[in-house]
């Protein structure tokens, strides 16, 4: 039996990157899944792979920066599964890597809408379907970043959004404990296809800097999203984490302690 056997999990941003790996790992652990992304074709591939693993899946095209689309997505999940046990707010549109002076207010707005605001809205939309569950209750996992905690250069908009999510999650963890809902964040460290796509137009020295940064940890290697990062999300989604809330877990091979 998988660690998430029978649990209904909503995961945003599942067409590629960490979100796709989370969906696959959750499927392997027995979860029933509601997944979304704005990239419909790639999302369909994730859906197919999850179904091949035996998962029951609801997949829907959804722009997480649009409240009405989020509401429609959550309704579709509840109409199909009847409940929600786990919410993973993963989606985040990264505008670019540039110096703070070169970021525009529009860049910041895009990143806030697709990460902070999306997480804010999804938690509220899912609340009534997650509250007051018996036993270990329900779990919300929001995605933070070491980039916000340490202040990674060229990530001003991203860092601002991620730190806001971390603060919001701590508040909601305090407020929703009485409803048996735990709320945690994960600061992941793993190289994905999205990382490659973000860097492919960069100068070779920038790409090399990124690779060195990703393996700047005690293990001296780059983390794999499926094998190294997603299991932490599985743990927080599982009943084993029932006594953990309001925390930020660094799933980065110790990169934070060497930052």
Short mmCIF file of C-alpha atoms in Angstrom, two decimals:
data_model
loop_
_atom_site.label_atom_id
_atom_site.label_comp_id
_atom_site.label_asym_id
_atom_site.label_seq_id
_atom_site.Cartn_x
_atom_site.Cartn_y
_atom_site.Cartn_z
CA UNK A 1 0.00 0.00 0.00
CA UNK A 2 1.28 3.45 -0.93
CA UNK A 3 1.81 6.20 1.60
CA UNK A 4 -1.04 8.24 0.08
CA UNK A 5 -3.42 5.38 -0.70
CA UNK A 6 -6.92 6.75 -1.30
CA UNK A 7 -6.08 10.38 -0.54
CA UNK A 8 -7.35 13.06 -2.91
CA UNK A 9 -4.60 15.52 -3.79
CA UNK A 10 -4.83 18.72 -5.80
CA UNK A 11 -1.56 19.82 -7.40
CA UNK A 12 -1.14 22.95 -9.52
CA UNK A 13 1.38 23.44 -12.32
CA UNK A 14 1.75 19.81 -13.42
CA UNK A 15 2.66 20.08 -17.11
CA UNK A 16 6.39 20.02 -16.40
CA UNK A 17 9.02 20.67 -13.75
CA UNK A 18 8.50 19.81 -10.11
CA UNK A 19 4.72 19.75 -10.47
CA UNK A 20 4.88 16.92 -12.99
CA UNK A 21 7.24 14.94 -10.78
CA UNK A 22 5.00 15.52 -7.74
CA UNK A 23 2.02 14.19 -9.70
CA UNK A 24 3.92 11.07 -10.77
CA UNK A 25 5.25 10.41 -7.27
CA UNK A 26 1.84 10.93 -5.69
CA UNK A 27 0.33 8.56 -8.26
CA UNK A 28 2.96 5.96 -7.39
CA UNK A 29 1.99 6.33 -3.72
CA UNK A 30 -1.70 5.66 -4.40
CA UNK A 31 -3.17 9.17 -4.44
CA UNK A 32 -6.18 10.20 -6.48
CA UNK A 33 -5.24 13.36 -8.34
CA UNK A 34 -6.66 16.65 -9.56
CA UNK A 35 -3.98 18.39 -11.63
CA UNK A 36 -3.92 21.58 -13.65
CA UNK A 37 -1.69 23.71 -15.83
CA UNK A 38 -1.98 26.34 -18.53
CA UNK A 39 -0.03 24.11 -20.96
CA UNK A 40 -2.79 21.73 -22.00
CA UNK A 41 -0.81 19.38 -24.25
CA UNK A 42 1.95 18.77 -21.72
CA UNK A 43 -0.63 18.40 -18.96
CA UNK A 44 -2.30 15.64 -20.96
CA UNK A 45 1.02 13.78 -20.98
CA UNK A 46 1.25 14.03 -17.20
CA UNK A 47 -2.33 12.79 -16.94
CA UNK A 48 -1.52 9.81 -19.17
CA UNK A 49 1.55 8.87 -17.14
CA UNK A 50 -0.40 9.09 -13.88
CA UNK A 51 -3.18 6.91 -15.26
CA UNK A 52 -0.61 4.35 -16.39
CA UNK A 53 0.44 4.19 -12.74
CA UNK A 54 -3.13 3.34 -11.77
CA UNK A 55 -4.22 6.76 -10.51
CA UNK A 56 -7.70 8.21 -10.90
CA UNK A 57 -7.06 11.66 -12.40
CA UNK A 58 -8.95 14.86 -13.10
CA UNK A 59 -6.86 17.12 -15.36
CA UNK A 60 -7.90 20.60 -16.42
CA UNK A 61 -6.36 23.52 -18.25
CA UNK A 62 -6.21 26.36 -15.74
CA UNK A 63 -4.44 29.71 -15.51
CA UNK A 64 -3.69 29.92 -11.80
CA UNK A 65 -3.52 33.70 -12.09
CA UNK A 66 -7.26 33.75 -12.82
CA UNK A 67 -9.52 33.28 -9.79
CA UNK A 68 -12.54 32.12 -11.78
CA UNK A 69 -10.50 29.38 -13.45
CA UNK A 70 -9.18 28.24 -10.06
CA UNK A 71 -12.72 28.08 -8.71
CA UNK A 72 -13.84 26.02 -11.70
CA UNK A 73 -10.91 23.65 -11.23
CA UNK A 74 -11.60 23.09 -7.53
CA UNK A 75 -15.29 22.52 -8.24
CA UNK A 76 -14.43 19.91 -10.88
CA UNK A 77 -12.18 18.11 -8.40
CA UNK A 78 -14.82 18.08 -5.67
CA UNK A 79 -17.58 17.07 -8.09
CA UNK A 80 -15.50 14.05 -9.11
CA UNK A 81 -13.88 13.00 -5.83
CA UNK A 82 -16.24 14.48 -3.25
CA UNK A 83 -13.48 15.76 -0.98
CA UNK A 84 -9.92 17.13 -0.80
CA UNK A 85 -7.26 15.73 1.52
CA UNK A 86 -4.11 17.40 0.20
CA UNK A 87 -3.41 20.68 -1.58
CA UNK A 88 -0.03 21.31 -3.20
CA UNK A 89 0.42 24.86 -4.47
CA UNK A 90 3.27 24.39 -6.91
CA UNK A 91 2.55 26.65 -9.90
CA UNK A 92 4.63 29.81 -10.35
CA UNK A 93 5.37 31.66 -13.58
CA UNK A 94 8.95 32.94 -13.45
CA UNK A 95 9.21 36.01 -15.68
CA UNK A 96 12.99 36.18 -16.10
CA UNK A 97 16.35 36.37 -14.37
CA UNK A 98 17.57 39.97 -14.24
CA UNK A 99 18.81 42.62 -11.84
CA UNK A 100 16.32 44.33 -9.54
CA UNK A 101 16.61 47.61 -11.47
CA UNK A 102 15.56 45.84 -14.65
CA UNK A 103 12.44 44.22 -13.20
CA UNK A 104 9.16 45.98 -13.98
CA UNK A 105 6.04 46.23 -11.87
CA UNK A 106 4.36 44.04 -14.49
CA UNK A 107 6.97 41.32 -13.87
CA UNK A 108 6.27 41.45 -10.15
CA UNK A 109 2.53 41.36 -10.73
CA UNK A 110 2.83 38.26 -12.91
CA UNK A 111 4.87 36.38 -10.34
CA UNK A 112 2.63 37.40 -7.45
CA UNK A 113 -0.56 36.45 -9.31
CA UNK A 114 0.69 33.01 -10.28
CA UNK A 115 2.22 32.13 -6.93
CA UNK A 116 1.19 34.16 -3.88
CA UNK A 117 -2.31 35.06 -5.03
CA UNK A 118 -2.86 31.59 -6.50
CA UNK A 119 -1.85 29.97 -3.20
CA UNK A 120 -4.04 32.42 -1.27
CA UNK A 121 -7.07 31.70 -3.47
CA UNK A 122 -6.57 27.93 -3.57
CA UNK A 123 -6.36 27.63 0.20
CA UNK A 124 -9.62 29.54 0.60
CA UNK A 125 -11.36 27.62 -2.20
CA UNK A 126 -10.34 24.26 -0.72
CA UNK A 127 -10.93 25.07 2.95
CA UNK A 128 -14.52 23.83 3.28
CA UNK A 129 -13.57 20.55 1.62
CA UNK A 130 -10.55 19.99 3.88
CA UNK A 131 -11.71 21.11 7.31
CA UNK A 132 -12.46 18.93 10.32
CA UNK A 133 -11.28 15.64 8.88
CA UNK A 134 -10.73 12.91 11.49
CA UNK A 135 -7.39 11.41 12.39
CA UNK A 136 -4.39 13.08 10.76
CA UNK A 137 -6.63 15.65 9.08
CA UNK A 138 -5.75 17.47 5.86
CA UNK A 139 -2.49 18.89 4.56
CA UNK A 140 -1.59 22.00 2.59
CA UNK A 141 1.90 22.23 1.10
CA UNK A 142 2.98 25.55 -0.36
CA UNK A 143 6.19 26.03 -2.30
CA UNK A 144 8.78 28.44 -0.92
CA UNK A 145 12.43 28.84 -1.94
CA UNK A 146 15.92 29.20 -0.57
CA UNK A 147 16.19 31.99 -3.13
CA UNK A 148 13.90 34.12 -1.01
CA UNK A 149 15.50 33.23 2.30
CA UNK A 150 19.09 33.90 1.23
CA UNK A 151 18.34 36.61 -1.38
CA UNK A 152 19.55 34.99 -4.60
CA UNK A 153 20.69 37.60 -7.13
CA UNK A 154 18.59 38.18 -10.27
CA UNK A 155 15.52 36.73 -8.51
CA UNK A 156 13.91 39.83 -6.97
CA UNK A 157 10.32 39.16 -8.08
CA UNK A 158 10.60 35.43 -7.44
CA UNK A 159 12.14 35.90 -4.00
CA UNK A 160 9.52 38.46 -2.98
CA UNK A 161 6.70 36.11 -3.96
CA UNK A 162 8.21 33.08 -2.24
CA UNK A 163 8.88 34.89 1.03
CA UNK A 164 5.31 36.18 1.02
CA UNK A 165 4.08 32.61 0.62
CA UNK A 166 6.23 31.48 3.54
CA UNK A 167 4.80 34.19 5.78
CA UNK A 168 1.23 33.51 4.70
CA UNK A 169 1.65 29.80 5.36
CA UNK A 170 2.81 30.37 8.94
CA UNK A 171 -0.23 32.52 9.67
CA UNK A 172 -2.68 30.03 8.16
CA UNK A 173 -0.99 27.17 10.03
CA UNK A 174 -1.77 28.94 13.31
CA UNK A 175 -5.34 29.78 12.31
CA UNK A 176 -6.35 26.45 10.78
CA UNK A 177 -4.95 24.04 13.34
CA UNK A 178 -8.33 24.03 15.07
CA UNK A 179 -9.80 22.64 11.83
CA UNK A 180 -7.23 19.82 11.77
CA UNK A 181 -5.51 21.29 8.73
CA UNK A 182 -1.74 21.52 8.77
CA UNK A 183 0.08 24.00 6.54
CA UNK A 184 3.76 23.75 5.65
CA UNK A 185 6.14 24.98 2.98
CA UNK A 186 8.97 23.26 1.15
CA UNK A 187 12.01 25.03 -0.27
CA UNK A 188 13.05 22.58 -2.99
CA UNK A 189 16.39 22.16 -4.69
CA UNK A 190 16.37 20.07 -7.84
CA UNK A 191 17.18 20.48 -11.52
CA UNK A 192 14.12 20.09 -13.77
CA UNK A 193 13.23 20.56 -17.41
CA UNK A 194 11.94 24.01 -16.46
CA UNK A 195 15.39 24.92 -15.14
CA UNK A 196 16.93 23.91 -18.45
CA UNK A 197 14.36 25.91 -20.41
CA UNK A 198 14.91 29.01 -18.28
CA UNK A 199 18.67 28.89 -18.80
CA UNK A 200 19.00 27.68 -22.40
CA UNK A 201 19.22 31.21 -23.85
CA UNK A 202 21.76 32.34 -21.27
CA UNK A 203 25.46 32.69 -21.85
CA UNK A 204 27.46 29.48 -21.19
CA UNK A 205 29.09 30.99 -18.12
CA UNK A 206 25.64 31.74 -16.63
CA UNK A 207 24.54 28.17 -17.28
CA UNK A 208 27.69 26.87 -15.62
CA UNK A 209 27.14 29.19 -12.64
CA UNK A 210 23.64 27.75 -12.26
CA UNK A 211 24.89 24.17 -12.36
CA UNK A 212 27.52 24.92 -9.75
CA UNK A 213 24.92 26.62 -7.57
CA UNK A 214 22.57 23.63 -7.79
CA UNK A 215 25.28 21.25 -6.58
CA UNK A 216 26.59 23.53 -3.84
CA UNK A 217 25.58 21.18 -1.06
CA UNK A 218 27.34 18.65 1.20
CA UNK A 219 26.59 15.82 -1.24
CA UNK A 220 28.14 17.75 -4.13
CA UNK A 221 25.46 16.72 -6.60
CA UNK A 222 22.36 18.11 -8.29
CA UNK A 223 19.11 16.89 -6.76
CA UNK A 224 16.66 14.84 -8.79
CA UNK A 225 13.09 16.14 -8.51
CA UNK A 226 11.37 12.73 -8.46
CA UNK A 227 13.84 10.86 -6.25
CA UNK A 228 15.08 13.63 -3.95
CA UNK A 229 12.44 16.38 -3.74
CA UNK A 230 8.97 14.92 -4.32
CA UNK A 231 9.31 12.37 -1.47
CA UNK A 232 9.39 15.31 0.96
CA UNK A 233 6.05 16.46 -0.44
CA UNK A 234 4.74 12.90 -0.09
CA UNK A 235 5.81 12.89 3.56
CA UNK A 236 4.02 16.16 4.29
CA UNK A 237 0.93 14.90 2.47
CA UNK A 238 0.93 11.64 4.41
CA UNK A 239 -0.41 10.90 7.88
CA UNK A 240 3.18 10.54 9.10
CA UNK A 241 3.44 14.35 9.20
CA UNK A 242 0.35 14.81 11.38
CA UNK A 243 2.33 16.61 14.11
CA UNK A 244 4.12 19.04 11.80
CA UNK A 245 2.66 22.41 10.82
CA UNK A 246 3.90 25.94 10.20
CA UNK A 247 7.32 24.68 9.12
CA UNK A 248 9.54 25.20 6.09
CA UNK A 249 11.46 22.10 5.00
CA UNK A 250 14.58 22.49 2.86
CA UNK A 251 14.62 19.61 0.38
CA UNK A 252 17.92 20.66 -1.16
CA UNK A 253 20.59 18.26 0.05
CA UNK A 254 21.79 20.73 2.68
CA UNK A 255 22.36 23.63 0.28
CA UNK A 256 20.83 26.02 2.79
CA UNK A 257 23.31 25.21 5.56
CA UNK A 258 26.17 25.95 3.12
CA UNK A 259 24.62 29.12 1.70
#
